[in-house]
Coordinates of C-alpha atoms in Angstrom, one line a residue:
Chain A
M2 CA 221.9 -91.5 30.1
A3 CA 221.3 -91.6 33.8
A4 CA 220.1 -88.4 35.6
S5 CA 222.9 -86.6 37.4
T6 CA 223.1 -86.8 41.2
Q7 CA 223.0 -83.0 41.3
T8 CA 219.6 -82.9 39.6
T9 CA 218.3 -85.6 41.9
S10 CA 219.5 -83.7 45.0
R11 CA 217.8 -80.5 43.8
I12 CA 214.5 -82.4 43.2
L13 CA 214.9 -83.8 46.7
R14 CA 215.4 -80.3 48.1
V15 CA 212.2 -79.1 46.3
L16 CA 210.2 -82.1 47.7
N17 CA 211.5 -81.6 51.3
D18 CA 211.8 -77.9 51.6
G19 CA 209.0 -76.8 49.2
L20 CA 206.4 -79.5 49.9
G21 CA 207.3 -80.5 53.4
A22 CA 207.9 -84.1 52.4
N23 CA 210.3 -86.3 54.2
V24 CA 212.1 -88.1 51.4
T25 CA 215.7 -89.3 51.6
D26 CA 218.3 -90.1 48.9
E27 CA 217.8 -93.7 49.8
D28 CA 214.1 -93.4 49.0
L29 CA 214.8 -92.0 45.6
R30 CA 217.5 -94.6 44.6
G31 CA 216.3 -96.7 41.8
V32 CA 212.8 -95.2 41.9
S33 CA 211.2 -94.7 38.5
R34 CA 207.8 -93.3 39.6
L35 CA 207.4 -90.6 42.2
D36 CA 203.9 -91.8 43.2
D37 CA 205.5 -95.1 44.3
I38 CA 207.1 -93.3 47.3
L39 CA 205.1 -90.1 47.6
P40 CA 201.5 -89.9 46.4
L41 CA 200.7 -86.3 45.7
D42 CA 197.2 -84.8 45.4
S43 CA 196.4 -82.4 42.6
I44 CA 197.3 -79.3 44.6
A45 CA 200.6 -80.8 45.7
V46 CA 201.5 -81.7 42.1
L47 CA 200.9 -78.1 41.1
E48 CA 203.0 -76.9 44.0
F49 CA 205.8 -79.4 43.0
A50 CA 205.7 -78.1 39.4
I51 CA 205.9 -74.5 40.4
A52 CA 208.7 -75.2 42.9
L53 CA 210.7 -77.1 40.3
E54 CA 210.3 -74.2 37.9
S55 CA 211.7 -71.9 40.6
E56 CA 214.5 -74.2 41.5
F57 CA 215.6 -74.9 37.9
G58 CA 214.8 -71.4 36.4
I59 CA 212.5 -72.9 33.8
Q60 CA 208.9 -72.8 32.8
F61 CA 207.2 -76.1 31.9
A62 CA 205.4 -76.1 28.5
G63 CA 201.7 -76.7 28.3
E64 CA 202.1 -80.3 27.2
Q65 CA 204.3 -81.0 30.3
M66 CA 201.6 -79.8 32.7
K67 CA 200.3 -83.3 33.2
R68 CA 200.4 -85.3 36.4
E69 CA 202.0 -88.2 34.6
F70 CA 205.0 -86.0 33.6
F71 CA 205.7 -85.3 37.2
N72 CA 205.1 -88.8 38.5
D73 CA 207.5 -90.3 35.9
F74 CA 210.6 -89.6 38.0
A75 CA 213.1 -91.1 35.6
S76 CA 211.9 -89.0 32.7
L77 CA 211.5 -85.9 34.9
T78 CA 215.1 -86.0 36.1
K79 CA 216.4 -86.6 32.6
F80 CA 214.4 -83.6 31.4
L81 CA 215.6 -81.4 34.2
D82 CA 219.2 -82.5 33.5
A83 CA 219.0 -80.7 30.1
P84 CA 215.9 -78.5 30.0
P85 CA 215.0 -76.9 26.7
N86 CA 215.0 -73.4 28.2
P87 CA 217.9 -73.5 30.7
P88 CA 218.5 -70.6 33.1
Q89 CA 220.4 -67.7 31.5
Chain B
M125 CA 194.2 -84.5 60.0
T126 CA 194.7 -81.9 57.3
S127 CA 192.8 -81.9 54.1
R128 CA 195.9 -82.8 52.2
E129 CA 196.6 -85.7 54.6
I130 CA 193.0 -86.9 54.1
S131 CA 193.4 -86.6 50.4
L132 CA 196.6 -88.6 50.4
A133 CA 195.1 -91.2 52.7
R134 CA 192.1 -91.6 50.3
Q135 CA 194.4 -92.0 47.4
Q136 CA 196.4 -94.7 49.3
T137 CA 193.3 -96.6 50.4
G138 CA 191.7 -96.3 47.0
E139 CA 188.6 -94.6 48.5
P140 CA 187.0 -92.3 45.9
L141 CA 187.9 -88.7 46.3
F142 CA 184.3 -87.6 45.8
L143 CA 181.2 -88.0 47.8
R144 CA 179.1 -91.0 47.0
S145 CA 175.6 -90.4 45.7
P146 CA 172.8 -91.7 47.8
V147 CA 171.0 -94.8 46.7
R148 CA 168.9 -93.9 43.6
P149 CA 165.4 -95.3 43.0
W150 CA 164.9 -97.4 39.9
F151 CA 162.8 -94.7 38.4
A152 CA 162.2 -91.1 39.4
V153 CA 159.7 -88.5 38.1
K154 CA 162.7 -86.5 37.3
D155 CA 163.7 -89.1 34.8
L156 CA 160.6 -88.2 32.8
M157 CA 161.3 -84.5 33.1
W158 CA 164.9 -84.9 32.0
L159 CA 163.7 -87.2 29.1
A160 CA 161.3 -84.4 28.0
Y161 CA 164.0 -81.8 28.5
L162 CA 166.8 -83.6 26.6
Y163 CA 164.7 -84.7 23.6
P164 CA 161.2 -83.3 22.7
L165 CA 161.8 -79.9 24.3
R166 CA 165.2 -79.5 22.6
W167 CA 163.7 -80.5 19.3
L168 CA 160.9 -78.1 19.8
A169 CA 163.3 -75.3 20.7
R170 CA 164.9 -75.7 17.3
V171 CA 161.8 -75.5 15.2
C172 CA 159.1 -73.4 17.0
S173 CA 158.5 -69.7 16.6
D174 CA 159.7 -67.2 19.2
R175 CA 156.1 -66.5 20.2
F176 CA 155.4 -70.2 20.8
W177 CA 158.7 -70.5 22.7
F178 CA 157.9 -67.7 25.1
G179 CA 154.3 -68.9 25.5
L180 CA 155.7 -72.3 26.4
Q181 CA 157.9 -70.8 29.1
R182 CA 154.9 -69.0 30.6
L183 CA 152.8 -72.2 30.5
A184 CA 155.6 -74.3 32.1
D185 CA 155.9 -72.0 35.1
P186 CA 152.8 -73.1 37.1
L187 CA 153.4 -76.8 36.1
Y188 CA 157.1 -76.6 37.2
R189 CA 156.0 -75.0 40.5
W190 CA 153.4 -77.7 41.1
I191 CA 155.9 -80.4 40.5
H192 CA 158.4 -78.7 42.9
R193 CA 155.9 -77.8 45.6
E194 CA 157.8 -79.8 48.2
P195 CA 161.2 -78.4 47.2
I196 CA 159.7 -74.9 47.3
R197 CA 158.6 -75.6 50.9
A198 CA 162.0 -77.0 51.9
A199 CA 163.8 -74.1 50.2
A200 CA 161.5 -71.6 52.0
R201 CA 162.4 -73.2 55.4
R202 CA 166.1 -73.1 54.7
M203 CA 165.9 -69.5 53.4
A204 CA 164.0 -68.4 56.4
A205 CA 166.8 -69.7 58.6
G206 CA 169.8 -68.9 56.4
V207 CA 169.1 -65.5 54.9
P208 CA 167.4 -64.9 57.4
A209 CA 163.9 -63.9 56.3
S210 CA 160.3 -63.9 57.6
P211 CA 158.2 -67.0 56.6
E212 CA 156.2 -64.9 54.2
A213 CA 159.3 -63.4 52.6
A214 CA 161.0 -66.8 52.4
A215 CA 158.0 -68.3 50.7
A216 CA 158.1 -65.5 48.1
L217 CA 161.8 -66.0 47.6
A218 CA 161.3 -69.8 47.2
K219 CA 158.8 -69.2 44.4
L220 CA 161.3 -66.8 42.7
Y221 CA 163.9 -69.5 43.2
I222 CA 161.9 -72.0 41.3
R223 CA 161.2 -69.5 38.6
N224 CA 164.9 -68.8 38.2
A225 CA 165.6 -72.6 37.9
L226 CA 163.0 -72.7 35.1
Q227 CA 164.5 -69.7 33.4
R228 CA 167.9 -71.3 33.5
G229 CA 166.5 -74.4 32.0
F230 CA 164.9 -72.5 29.1
D231 CA 168.0 -70.3 28.7
D232 CA 170.1 -73.4 28.3
L233 CA 167.8 -74.9 25.8
A234 CA 167.6 -71.6 23.9
F235 CA 171.4 -71.3 23.8
G236 CA 171.9 -74.9 22.8
C237 CA 169.5 -74.3 19.8
G238 CA 170.9 -71.0 18.7
R239 CA 168.1 -68.9 20.2
P240 CA 168.8 -65.7 22.1
D241 CA 169.2 -66.3 25.8
A242 CA 169.9 -64.0 28.8
G243 CA 173.6 -64.3 28.1
S244 CA 173.2 -63.0 24.6
H245 CA 171.3 -59.8 25.7
P246 CA 173.4 -56.8 26.8
P247 CA 173.9 -57.6 30.5
L248 CA 174.1 -55.0 33.2
I249 CA 177.6 -55.3 34.4
T250 CA 179.2 -53.5 37.4
G251 CA 182.8 -53.7 38.4
L252 CA 184.2 -54.6 35.0
E253 CA 187.2 -52.4 35.8
H254 CA 188.2 -54.8 38.5
L255 CA 188.4 -57.6 36.0
E256 CA 190.4 -55.4 33.6
R257 CA 192.9 -54.5 36.3
A258 CA 193.2 -58.0 37.5
A259 CA 193.8 -59.3 33.9
Q260 CA 196.5 -56.7 33.4
L261 CA 198.6 -58.3 36.1
G262 CA 199.3 -61.0 33.5
R263 CA 198.8 -64.0 35.8
G264 CA 195.3 -64.9 34.6
V265 CA 192.3 -64.4 36.8
V266 CA 190.3 -66.8 39.0
T267 CA 186.7 -65.7 39.3
F268 CA 184.5 -67.4 41.9
S269 CA 180.9 -67.4 42.9
V270 CA 178.4 -69.6 44.6
H271 CA 176.4 -72.0 42.2
S272 CA 173.9 -69.5 40.9
F273 CA 171.3 -70.1 38.2
A274 CA 172.6 -67.2 36.1
T275 CA 176.3 -68.1 36.2
R276 CA 176.3 -70.0 32.9
S277 CA 174.6 -67.1 31.1
A278 CA 177.1 -64.7 32.7
H279 CA 180.0 -66.8 31.4
R280 CA 178.5 -66.8 27.9
A281 CA 178.0 -63.0 28.1
L282 CA 181.7 -62.5 29.2
R283 CA 182.9 -64.8 26.5
S284 CA 180.9 -62.9 23.9
M285 CA 182.7 -59.7 25.1
G286 CA 186.0 -61.3 24.3
Y287 CA 187.1 -62.7 27.6
P288 CA 188.5 -66.2 27.4
V289 CA 186.5 -68.1 30.0
V290 CA 186.9 -71.6 31.3
V291 CA 184.8 -73.2 34.0
V292 CA 185.9 -75.9 36.5
R293 CA 182.9 -78.1 37.0
A294 CA 181.8 -81.5 38.2
R295 CA 180.7 -84.0 35.5
T296 CA 178.5 -86.0 37.8
I297 CA 174.9 -87.1 37.1
P298 CA 172.5 -85.2 39.6
V299 CA 171.2 -87.3 42.5
S300 CA 167.7 -86.4 41.2
F301 CA 168.1 -89.0 38.4
G302 CA 166.8 -92.4 39.1
R303 CA 168.8 -95.5 38.0
F304 CA 166.8 -95.6 34.7
G305 CA 167.6 -91.9 34.1
Q306 CA 171.2 -92.4 35.0
W307 CA 171.5 -95.3 32.6
A308 CA 169.4 -94.0 29.7
L309 CA 170.0 -90.3 29.9
G310 CA 173.3 -89.8 31.7
G311 CA 175.3 -89.6 28.5
A312 CA 172.9 -87.2 26.8
Y313 CA 172.8 -85.1 30.0
T314 CA 176.6 -84.8 30.1
R315 CA 176.9 -84.0 26.4
C316 CA 174.1 -81.4 26.7
L317 CA 176.0 -79.6 29.6
Q318 CA 179.3 -79.7 27.7
N319 CA 177.6 -77.9 24.8
L320 CA 176.0 -75.4 27.1
A321 CA 179.0 -74.3 29.2
V322 CA 181.8 -72.2 27.9
E323 CA 184.9 -74.4 27.9
S324 CA 185.1 -76.5 31.0
I325 CA 187.7 -78.5 33.0
S326 CA 186.3 -81.4 34.9
N327 CA 187.2 -81.3 38.6
D328 CA 187.7 -85.0 38.7
D329 CA 190.3 -84.8 36.0
P330 CA 193.7 -85.9 37.6
N331 CA 195.3 -82.9 35.8
V332 CA 192.8 -80.3 36.9
T333 CA 195.1 -78.0 38.9
L334 CA 197.9 -78.2 36.4
E335 CA 195.4 -77.4 33.6
I336 CA 194.1 -74.5 35.6
A337 CA 197.7 -73.2 36.0
R338 CA 198.3 -73.6 32.3
R339 CA 195.1 -71.6 31.4
L340 CA 196.0 -68.9 33.9
R341 CA 199.5 -68.5 32.4
A342 CA 197.8 -68.1 29.0
G343 CA 195.7 -65.2 30.4
W344 CA 192.4 -67.1 30.8
L345 CA 189.7 -66.3 33.2
V346 CA 189.1 -69.5 35.2
H347 CA 185.8 -69.7 37.1
I348 CA 185.4 -71.9 40.2
A349 CA 182.4 -72.3 42.5
P350 CA 183.8 -73.4 45.8
D351 CA 180.4 -74.3 47.4
S352 CA 179.9 -77.6 45.6
R353 CA 180.8 -80.0 48.4
V354 CA 182.1 -82.4 45.7
S355 CA 185.8 -81.6 46.3
A356 CA 188.9 -83.3 47.7
T357 CA 189.9 -80.1 49.5
S358 CA 186.7 -79.3 51.3
H359 CA 186.4 -77.9 54.9
L360 CA 183.4 -77.7 57.1
V361 CA 182.8 -74.0 57.9
P362 CA 180.0 -72.0 59.6
F363 CA 177.7 -71.1 56.8
L364 CA 174.3 -69.4 56.7
G365 CA 173.6 -70.2 60.3
T366 CA 174.6 -73.8 59.9
E367 CA 177.6 -75.6 58.6
R368 CA 178.6 -76.4 55.0
R369 CA 181.6 -77.9 53.2
I370 CA 183.5 -75.3 51.2
S371 CA 186.4 -76.1 48.9
S372 CA 189.7 -74.4 49.8
G373 CA 191.4 -75.5 46.5
I374 CA 190.8 -72.0 45.1
L375 CA 192.9 -70.5 47.9
D376 CA 195.7 -73.0 47.1
I377 CA 195.6 -72.1 43.4
A378 CA 195.8 -68.4 44.2
R379 CA 198.7 -68.9 46.6
I380 CA 200.7 -71.1 44.2
C381 CA 199.9 -69.3 41.0
R382 CA 199.9 -65.8 42.6
C383 CA 196.7 -64.9 40.6
P384 CA 193.9 -62.6 41.8
L385 CA 190.7 -64.1 43.1
L386 CA 187.8 -62.0 41.9
P387 CA 184.3 -62.4 43.4
L388 CA 181.7 -62.7 40.5
S389 CA 178.0 -62.7 41.0
A390 CA 175.3 -63.3 38.4
A391 CA 171.6 -62.9 38.8
Y392 CA 168.5 -62.9 36.6
D393 CA 166.6 -59.7 36.9
G394 CA 163.4 -60.5 34.9
P395 CA 164.6 -61.0 31.3
R396 CA 167.9 -59.1 32.1
L397 CA 171.1 -60.5 33.4
R398 CA 173.1 -58.7 36.1
I399 CA 176.8 -59.5 36.5
G400 CA 178.7 -58.0 39.4
L401 CA 182.5 -58.1 39.8
L402 CA 184.2 -57.0 43.0
P403 CA 187.9 -56.2 43.7
P404 CA 190.1 -59.2 44.3
L405 CA 190.0 -60.8 47.8
E406 CA 192.8 -59.4 49.9
L407 CA 194.3 -62.6 51.0
H408 CA 196.3 -62.7 54.2
P409 CA 199.9 -63.9 53.7
A410 CA 200.7 -66.9 55.8
P411 CA 203.6 -69.3 56.0
G412 CA 202.7 -72.7 54.5
A413 CA 199.6 -74.2 52.9
E414 CA 197.6 -75.1 56.0
A415 CA 198.2 -71.7 57.7
H416 CA 197.2 -69.9 54.4
T417 CA 194.0 -71.9 54.2
R418 CA 193.2 -71.3 57.9
A419 CA 193.8 -67.5 57.5
N420 CA 191.8 -67.1 54.3
L421 CA 189.0 -69.6 54.4
P422 CA 186.8 -67.3 56.5
L423 CA 187.3 -64.5 53.9
L424 CA 186.2 -66.9 51.1
S425 CA 183.1 -68.3 53.0
A426 CA 182.1 -64.8 54.1
E427 CA 182.1 -63.6 50.4
L428 CA 180.0 -66.7 49.4
E429 CA 177.5 -66.0 52.2
R430 CA 177.3 -62.4 51.1
Q431 CA 176.5 -63.4 47.5
I432 CA 173.7 -65.7 48.7
R433 CA 172.2 -63.1 51.1
A434 CA 172.3 -60.4 48.4
N435 CA 170.4 -62.7 46.0
P436 CA 168.9 -65.6 47.9
A437 CA 166.6 -66.7 45.0
Q438 CA 169.6 -67.1 42.7
W439 CA 171.6 -69.7 44.7
E440 CA 170.7 -73.1 43.2
M441 CA 171.8 -75.2 46.2
W442 CA 169.1 -74.5 48.7
V443 CA 167.6 -77.9 47.7
D444 CA 168.6 -80.5 45.2
L445 CA 166.4 -79.8 42.2

């Protein structure tokens, strides 16, 4: 199942508004790894994770707090499409 | 260029994030010392009587000072300028500095072999109420200090009191190792340190900040020493009358995780261990990461300077031992 456009747009908003990146829809099209278009240092990855939690009203579990989880853009968007603890 | 931009650029060019070690000699006297420390002394610590052990510590003191006579002079010069102190006072501080280094070495050996060390004696703790209050916020606590000889014993003492402590530390081989030592003893050195520390997170682990956040959420006390220079987020700041690289990553973690930053100081006081905890740093709110760092880095470096000036002989980084 492909990730929804709405989820991708929300991630884009987090990247641009939360992290001050300058990523466009075009950049994200067909991208499977986030670090291909935007290498994030360890502080930026943490900032990204916390901003995603705030945007999607979730809390990532311990096993998800890995850099690889956030760099794998395809899996991340699929996860955020149907998070296990969705907002009430 | 901001630290984040530098960090991104380094990742893009493949340049290592950490400072390169200077060229090592093939063999260093320190290799022999480390060889003795990691093998015969460790075996001895397991089998000898307490009386023999403390006698050995007293005997080692003049020998250790003789071996380190040049570092003692260098430390005294830097202490005289940085504390500041008179040449006589600085010379006395430098001798105490070397004694503290030796005590840490024996403490670590003792701990690794199940003997009582400074961390296992009832420590003199001030300001524990600040830690309790910070922990009650439910966001975990980041404690920070300069690299001090007694910090490891302080962590062991806090852990024995029931505080879940994890330390962020570098897992690099000291520059004092020669190439032989690096090759033959590097593995044993790393394993030895892992056994001596309370739990640790390596600062070159790509998941380091996410792991820190995970621990904080679970209520851990995460200890970071921002004066290491080996950091991807370091800034050159005025420090002890000169300049030094201080890592600002701790400020980013506090900003993002909204956790308190508690100054912790640890010092040997003869056979006793003193641990001091202060109220959390009152960080200035600022819009954006760079503004936050600019606003708060002076607070951080001032506290680190205060810790060194309060206990100059405890700061292990006057010279590279």
